CSV table of C-alpha atoms and ligand atoms in Angstrom, one decimal:
chain,number,residue,atom,x,y,z
J,3,MET,CA,-65.4,-186.7,265.7
J,4,LYS,CA,-61.8,-186.0,264.7
J,5,LYS,CA,-59.9,-183.7,267.0
J,6,ILE,CA,-57.0,-181.4,266.2
J,7,TYR,CA,-54.7,-179.9,268.8
J,8,LEU,CA,-52.6,-176.8,268.2
J,9,ILE,CA,-49.9,-177.3,270.8
J,10,GLY,CA,-47.7,-174.4,271.7
J,11,ILE,CA,-44.2,-175.8,272.3
J,12,GLY,CA,-42.4,-172.6,273.5
J,13,GLN,CA,-39.0,-171.8,272.1
J,14,GLY,CA,-37.8,-175.3,271.3
J,15,ASN,CA,-36.2,-176.0,274.6
J,16,PRO,CA,-38.1,-179.1,275.9
J,17,ASP,CA,-38.0,-177.6,279.4
J,18,TYR,CA,-40.3,-174.9,278.1
J,19,LEU,CA,-43.2,-177.1,277.4
J,20,THR,CA,-46.1,-176.7,279.8
J,21,VAL,CA,-47.6,-179.6,281.6
J,22,GLN,CA,-50.8,-179.2,279.6
J,23,SER,CA,-48.8,-179.4,276.4
J,24,ILE,CA,-47.2,-182.7,277.5
J,25,LYS,CA,-50.5,-184.1,278.7
J,26,THR,CA,-52.1,-183.3,275.3
J,27,MET,CA,-49.2,-184.8,273.4
J,28,LYS,CA,-49.6,-188.0,275.4
J,29,LYS,CA,-53.2,-188.4,274.2
J,30,THR,CA,-52.5,-187.4,270.6
J,31,ASP,CA,-52.6,-190.2,268.0
J,32,VAL,CA,-50.9,-188.5,265.0
J,33,PHE,CA,-48.4,-185.6,264.9
J,34,PHE,CA,-48.2,-183.7,261.7
J,35,LEU,CA,-44.7,-182.3,261.0
J,36,LEU,CA,-44.8,-179.7,258.3
J,37,GLU,CA,-41.5,-179.4,256.4
J,38,LYS,CA,-40.6,-176.1,254.9
J,39,GLU,CA,-37.9,-177.1,252.5
J,40,TRP,CA,-36.4,-173.6,252.3
J,41,ASP,CA,-36.5,-173.0,256.0
J,42,LYS,CA,-34.7,-173.8,259.2
J,43,LYS,CA,-34.1,-177.6,259.4
J,44,ASP,CA,-33.2,-177.3,263.1
J,45,LEU,CA,-36.8,-176.4,263.9
J,46,LEU,CA,-38.1,-179.7,262.5
J,47,LYS,CA,-35.3,-181.6,264.4
J,48,ILE,CA,-36.4,-179.9,267.7
J,49,ARG,CA,-40.0,-181.0,267.2
J,50,LYS,CA,-38.9,-184.6,266.7
J,51,GLU,CA,-36.7,-184.4,269.8
J,52,ILE,CA,-39.6,-183.1,271.9
J,53,LEU,CA,-41.7,-186.1,270.8
J,54,GLU,CA,-38.9,-188.5,271.6
J,55,ARG,CA,-38.3,-187.0,275.0
J,56,TYR,CA,-41.9,-187.0,276.3
J,57,LEU,CA,-43.6,-189.9,274.5
J,58,SER,CA,-42.9,-193.6,274.5
J,59,GLU,CA,-42.0,-195.2,271.2
J,60,GLY,CA,-44.8,-196.9,269.4
J,61,THR,CA,-47.5,-194.8,271.2
J,62,TYR,CA,-48.0,-192.3,268.4
J,63,ARG,CA,-47.7,-191.8,264.6
J,64,VAL,CA,-45.8,-189.1,262.8
J,65,VAL,CA,-46.8,-187.9,259.4
J,66,SER,CA,-44.5,-185.5,257.6
J,67,ALA,CA,-45.7,-183.3,254.7
J,68,LYS,CA,-44.0,-180.7,252.6
J,69,ILE,CA,-45.6,-177.3,252.5
J,70,PRO,CA,-45.2,-174.9,249.6
J,71,LYS,CA,-42.8,-172.0,249.4
J,72,ARG,CA,-44.2,-168.6,249.9
J,73,ARG,CA,-44.2,-166.8,246.6
J,74,LYS,CA,-43.0,-163.2,246.6
J,75,GLY,CA,-46.3,-161.4,245.6
J,76,SER,CA,-46.7,-157.8,244.8
J,77,LYS,CA,-48.0,-157.1,248.4
J,78,TYR,CA,-46.7,-158.9,251.5
J,79,GLU,CA,-50.1,-159.5,252.9
J,80,GLU,CA,-51.4,-161.0,249.6
J,81,GLY,CA,-48.4,-163.3,249.4
J,82,VAL,CA,-48.9,-164.5,253.0
J,83,GLU,CA,-52.7,-165.0,252.4
J,84,ILE,CA,-52.1,-167.2,249.3
J,85,TRP,CA,-49.4,-169.2,251.1
J,86,ARG,CA,-51.7,-169.8,254.0
J,87,GLN,CA,-54.4,-171.1,251.7
J,88,GLU,CA,-52.0,-173.5,250.1
J,89,THR,CA,-50.7,-174.6,253.4
J,90,ALA,CA,-54.3,-175.0,254.7
J,91,ALA,CA,-54.9,-177.3,251.7
J,92,VAL,CA,-52.0,-179.5,252.8
J,93,ILE,CA,-53.3,-179.6,256.4
J,94,ALA,CA,-56.8,-180.4,255.2
J,95,GLY,CA,-55.5,-183.3,253.3
J,96,LEU,CA,-53.7,-184.6,256.4
J,97,ILE,CA,-56.8,-184.3,258.5
J,98,LYS,CA,-58.9,-186.1,255.9
J,99,ASP,CA,-56.5,-188.9,255.1
J,100,GLU,CA,-54.3,-189.5,258.2
J,101,ILE,CA,-56.7,-189.4,261.1
J,102,LYS,CA,-59.5,-191.9,261.7
J,103,GLU,CA,-62.8,-190.8,263.1
J,104,ASP,CA,-62.5,-190.4,266.9
J,105,GLU,CA,-58.7,-190.1,266.6
J,106,SER,CA,-56.7,-186.9,267.3
J,107,GLY,CA,-54.0,-185.1,265.5
J,108,ALA,CA,-51.7,-182.3,266.5
J,109,LEU,CA,-49.5,-179.6,265.1
J,110,LEU,CA,-46.6,-178.5,267.3
J,111,VAL,CA,-46.6,-174.7,267.0
J,112,TRP,CA,-43.5,-172.7,267.8
J,113,GLY,CA,-44.0,-170.4,270.8
J,114,ASP,CA,-47.7,-169.8,271.3
J,115,PRO,CA,-50.4,-170.3,268.5
J,116,SER,CA,-51.8,-166.8,269.2
J,117,LEU,CA,-48.8,-164.8,268.3
J,118,TYR,CA,-47.8,-164.2,264.7
J,119,ASP,CA,-48.7,-167.7,263.7
J,120,GLY,CA,-51.2,-168.7,261.1
J,121,HIS,CA,-52.3,-172.3,262.1
J,122,LEU,CA,-55.4,-171.2,264.0
J,123,GLU,CA,-56.7,-169.2,261.0
J,124,MET,CA,-55.8,-172.0,258.7
J,125,LEU,CA,-57.9,-174.5,260.7
J,126,GLN,CA,-60.8,-172.0,260.8
J,127,HIS,CA,-60.4,-171.5,257.0
J,128,ILE,CA,-60.6,-175.3,256.5
J,129,LEU,CA,-63.8,-175.6,258.6
J,130,LYS,CA,-65.4,-172.7,256.8
J,131,GLN,CA,-64.9,-174.6,253.5
J,132,GLY,CA,-67.2,-177.2,254.9
J,133,ILE,CA,-65.5,-180.2,253.2
J,134,ILE,CA,-64.2,-181.8,256.3
J,135,ASN,CA,-65.4,-181.5,259.9
J,136,PHE,CA,-63.4,-181.7,263.1
J,137,ASP,CA,-63.2,-180.2,266.6
J,138,TYR,CA,-60.1,-178.3,267.6
J,139,GLU,CA,-58.4,-177.0,270.7
J,140,VAL,CA,-55.5,-174.6,271.4
J,141,ILE,CA,-52.9,-175.4,274.0
J,142,PRO,CA,-51.0,-172.2,274.9
J,143,GLY,CA,-47.2,-172.1,274.8
J,144,ILE,CA,-44.5,-169.7,276.0
J,145,THR,CA,-43.9,-166.9,273.5
J,146,SER,CA,-40.5,-165.5,272.5
J,147,VAL,CA,-41.5,-162.2,274.0
J,148,GLN,CA,-42.0,-163.8,277.4
J,149,VAL,CA,-38.6,-165.6,277.2
J,150,LEU,CA,-36.9,-162.4,276.2
J,151,ALA,CA,-38.3,-160.4,279.1
J,152,ALA,CA,-37.4,-163.2,281.5
J,153,ARG,CA,-33.9,-163.5,280.2
J,154,HIS,CA,-33.3,-159.7,280.5
J,155,LYS,CA,-35.1,-159.7,283.9
J,156,ILE,CA,-37.4,-156.9,282.8
J,157,PRO,CA,-41.1,-156.4,283.0
J,158,LEU,CA,-42.8,-155.9,279.6
J,159,ASN,CA,-44.2,-152.6,280.8
J,160,ARG,CA,-43.4,-150.2,283.6
J,161,ILE,CA,-46.2,-149.1,285.9
J,162,GLY,CA,-49.4,-148.4,284.0
J,163,GLU,CA,-47.7,-148.2,280.6
J,164,THR,CA,-48.6,-149.8,277.3
J,165,ILE,CA,-46.7,-152.6,275.6
J,166,VAL,CA,-47.0,-152.8,271.9
J,167,ILE,CA,-46.1,-156.0,270.1
J,168,THR,CA,-45.4,-155.5,266.4
J,169,THR,CA,-43.3,-156.6,263.5
J,170,ALA,CA,-40.3,-154.9,261.9
J,171,ARG,CA,-42.4,-154.0,258.9
J,172,HIS,CA,-44.6,-151.8,261.1
J,173,LEU,CA,-41.8,-150.1,263.1
J,174,LYS,CA,-41.6,-147.1,260.8
J,175,GLU,CA,-45.2,-146.3,261.4
J,176,TYR,CA,-44.5,-145.2,264.9
J,177,ARG,CA,-43.1,-141.9,266.0
J,178,THR,CA,-40.2,-142.2,268.4
J,179,GLU,CA,-42.2,-140.5,271.2
J,180,GLU,CA,-44.8,-143.4,270.8
J,181,ILE,CA,-42.2,-146.0,271.6
J,182,LYS,CA,-42.6,-146.6,275.3
J,183,ASN,CA,-42.3,-150.4,275.4
J,184,MET,CA,-42.3,-152.1,272.1
J,185,ALA,CA,-41.6,-155.8,271.3
J,186,VAL,CA,-40.4,-156.2,267.7
J,187,MET,CA,-40.6,-159.6,265.9
J,188,LEU,CA,-39.9,-160.9,262.5
J,189,ASP,CA,-37.0,-158.6,261.8
J,190,SER,CA,-34.7,-160.0,259.1
J,191,ARG,CA,-33.2,-156.6,258.2
J,192,GLY,CA,-32.1,-155.0,261.5
J,193,SER,CA,-34.9,-152.4,261.4
J,194,PHE,CA,-33.8,-151.0,264.8
J,195,GLN,CA,-31.1,-149.2,262.8
J,196,GLN,CA,-33.7,-146.6,261.8
J,197,LEU,CA,-33.8,-145.5,265.5
J,198,GLN,CA,-30.1,-145.4,266.1
J,199,ASP,CA,-30.0,-141.6,266.8
J,200,GLU,CA,-32.8,-141.8,269.3
J,201,ASP,CA,-32.7,-142.0,273.1
J,202,ILE,CA,-33.8,-145.6,273.2
J,203,ASP,CA,-32.8,-148.7,275.0
J,204,ILE,CA,-32.8,-152.1,273.4
J,205,TYR,CA,-33.1,-155.6,275.0
J,206,TRP,CA,-32.3,-158.0,272.2
J,207,GLY,CA,-32.3,-161.8,272.2
J,208,GLY,CA,-31.4,-164.3,269.5
J,209,TYR,CA,-32.1,-168.1,269.5
J,210,LEU,CA,-33.9,-167.5,272.8
J,211,GLY,CA,-34.3,-170.6,275.0
J,212,SER,CA,-31.7,-172.6,273.1
J,213,GLU,CA,-28.1,-173.6,273.7
J,214,ASP,CA,-27.1,-170.9,271.2
J,215,GLU,CA,-29.0,-168.1,273.0
J,216,ILE,CA,-27.4,-164.6,272.6
J,217,LEU,CA,-28.5,-161.6,274.7
J,218,LEU,CA,-27.5,-158.0,274.4
J,219,SER,CA,-28.9,-154.9,276.0
J,220,GLY,CA,-28.1,-151.2,276.4
J,221,ARG,CA,-28.5,-147.8,274.9
J,222,LEU,CA,-29.2,-148.5,271.2
J,223,LYS,CA,-26.7,-145.9,270.0
J,224,ASP,CA,-24.0,-147.3,272.2
J,225,ILE,CA,-24.3,-150.9,271.2
J,226,ILE,CA,-25.6,-150.8,267.7
J,227,MET,CA,-22.3,-151.7,266.1
J,228,ASP,CA,-21.9,-154.7,268.4
J,229,LEU,CA,-25.4,-155.8,267.7
J,230,LYS,CA,-25.0,-155.6,264.0
J,231,ASN,CA,-21.8,-157.6,264.2
J,232,ILE,CA,-23.4,-160.3,266.4
J,233,ILE,CA,-26.3,-160.6,264.0
J,234,LYS,CA,-24.0,-160.9,261.0
J,235,GLU,CA,-21.8,-163.5,262.7
J,236,ALA,CA,-24.8,-165.5,263.9
J,237,LYS,CA,-26.4,-165.6,260.4
J,238,ASN,CA,-23.0,-166.6,258.9
J,239,LYS,CA,-22.5,-169.4,261.4
J,240,LYS,CA,-25.9,-171.0,261.5
J,241,GLY,CA,-27.5,-169.8,258.2
J,242,TRP,CA,-30.5,-168.4,260.0
J,243,LEU,CA,-31.4,-166.3,263.0
J,244,MET,CA,-34.6,-165.8,265.0
J,245,ASP,CA,-34.4,-162.7,267.1
J,246,THR,CA,-36.8,-160.6,269.1
J,247,TYR,CA,-36.2,-157.3,270.9
J,248,ILE,CA,-37.8,-154.8,273.2
J,249,LEU,CA,-37.3,-151.1,272.5
J,250,ARG,CA,-37.9,-148.9,275.5
J,251,ARG,CA,-37.7,-145.1,275.6
J,252,LYS,CA,-36.0,-143.8,278.6
J,253,GLU,CA,-38.0,-141.9,281.2
J,254,ASN,CA,-36.7,-138.5,282.3
J,255,ASN,CA,-35.7,-139.9,285.6
J,256,ASP,CA,-34.1,-143.2,284.3
B,13,SAM,C1,-43.7,-166.5,263.0
B,13,SAM,S1,-43.2,-165.7,264.5
B,13,SAM,C2,-43.7,-167.0,265.6
B,13,SAM,C3,-43.8,-166.4,267.0
B,13,SAM,C4,-44.2,-167.5,268.0
B,13,SAM,N1,-45.5,-168.0,267.8
B,13,SAM,C5,-44.0,-167.1,269.5
B,13,SAM,O1,-45.0,-167.3,270.2
B,13,SAM,O2,-43.0,-166.6,269.8
B,13,SAM,C6,-41.5,-165.9,264.4
B,13,SAM,C7,-40.8,-164.8,265.1
B,13,SAM,O3,-40.8,-165.0,266.5
B,13,SAM,C8,-39.6,-164.6,267.1
B,13,SAM,N2,-39.0,-165.8,267.7
B,13,SAM,C9,-39.4,-167.1,267.7
B,13,SAM,N3,-38.6,-167.9,268.3
B,13,SAM,C10,-37.6,-167.2,268.7
B,13,SAM,C11,-36.4,-167.4,269.5
B,13,SAM,N4,-36.1,-168.7,269.9
B,13,SAM,N5,-35.6,-166.4,269.8
B,13,SAM,C12,-35.8,-165.1,269.4
B,13,SAM,N6,-36.9,-164.8,268.7
B,13,SAM,C13,-37.8,-165.8,268.4
B,13,SAM,C14,-38.8,-164.0,266.0
B,13,SAM,O4,-39.0,-162.6,266.0
B,13,SAM,C15,-39.3,-164.6,264.8
B,13,SAM,O5,-39.1,-163.8,263.7
């Protein structure tokens, strides 16, 4: 039977690949590189570099495919759902046409496939359709949240506390008192600004794990101007930014 690996590749730094990811790459026949025309070209380049660094030439095949652009629907969730179905159709075509029976294919997934990533659900959606059959396996990778905590040398939670991982879209749903430890992802608009008057610390990281990595931390209200400037400059310079941050409310005795 055909086999698909979803391989977590960490944050793009080849040093962040796990031994299991490398071993799985070595036994993979075909790698599918999905090109998002509108997106960050660097991320495709990094995937090619990872293959070249760990695999011998001629031992694997690479098949690239363009995936459709996400249309701006009335509701965010609906837009993402439609986009995922269209992307799943592209992946289904690759599995059907580009892998022989008893061969394996892999998708190199940014960070870890379990965290704000749709590949796993897309594979399950394809199987549910019942048109093609395959086995699949998930190889975990290092997430941006883990790298962020490591870089700032902080635990994700203090003793016995909760850690919430969410996206910028949901930040406004939380009352400030509820923000004990909160990792925020997918923030293109600097949503931390809505908390600028609160007694909150921020541990921010952009381009984590890469040569361009930027770190900043401190009391949000003290560093907010610096942070906004850094974000603006980074976006101007590179054309894109991936950032993650942890918000932490101060304890009375901090
Ligand atoms: C679609 S999610 C993918 C998350 C990924 N699966 C993971 O495990 O980290 C993309 C979001 O992850 C975060 N992210 C991914 N790579 C990052 C990096 N190198 N530096 C900072 N944040 C990153 C950002 O919040 C970005 O908006």
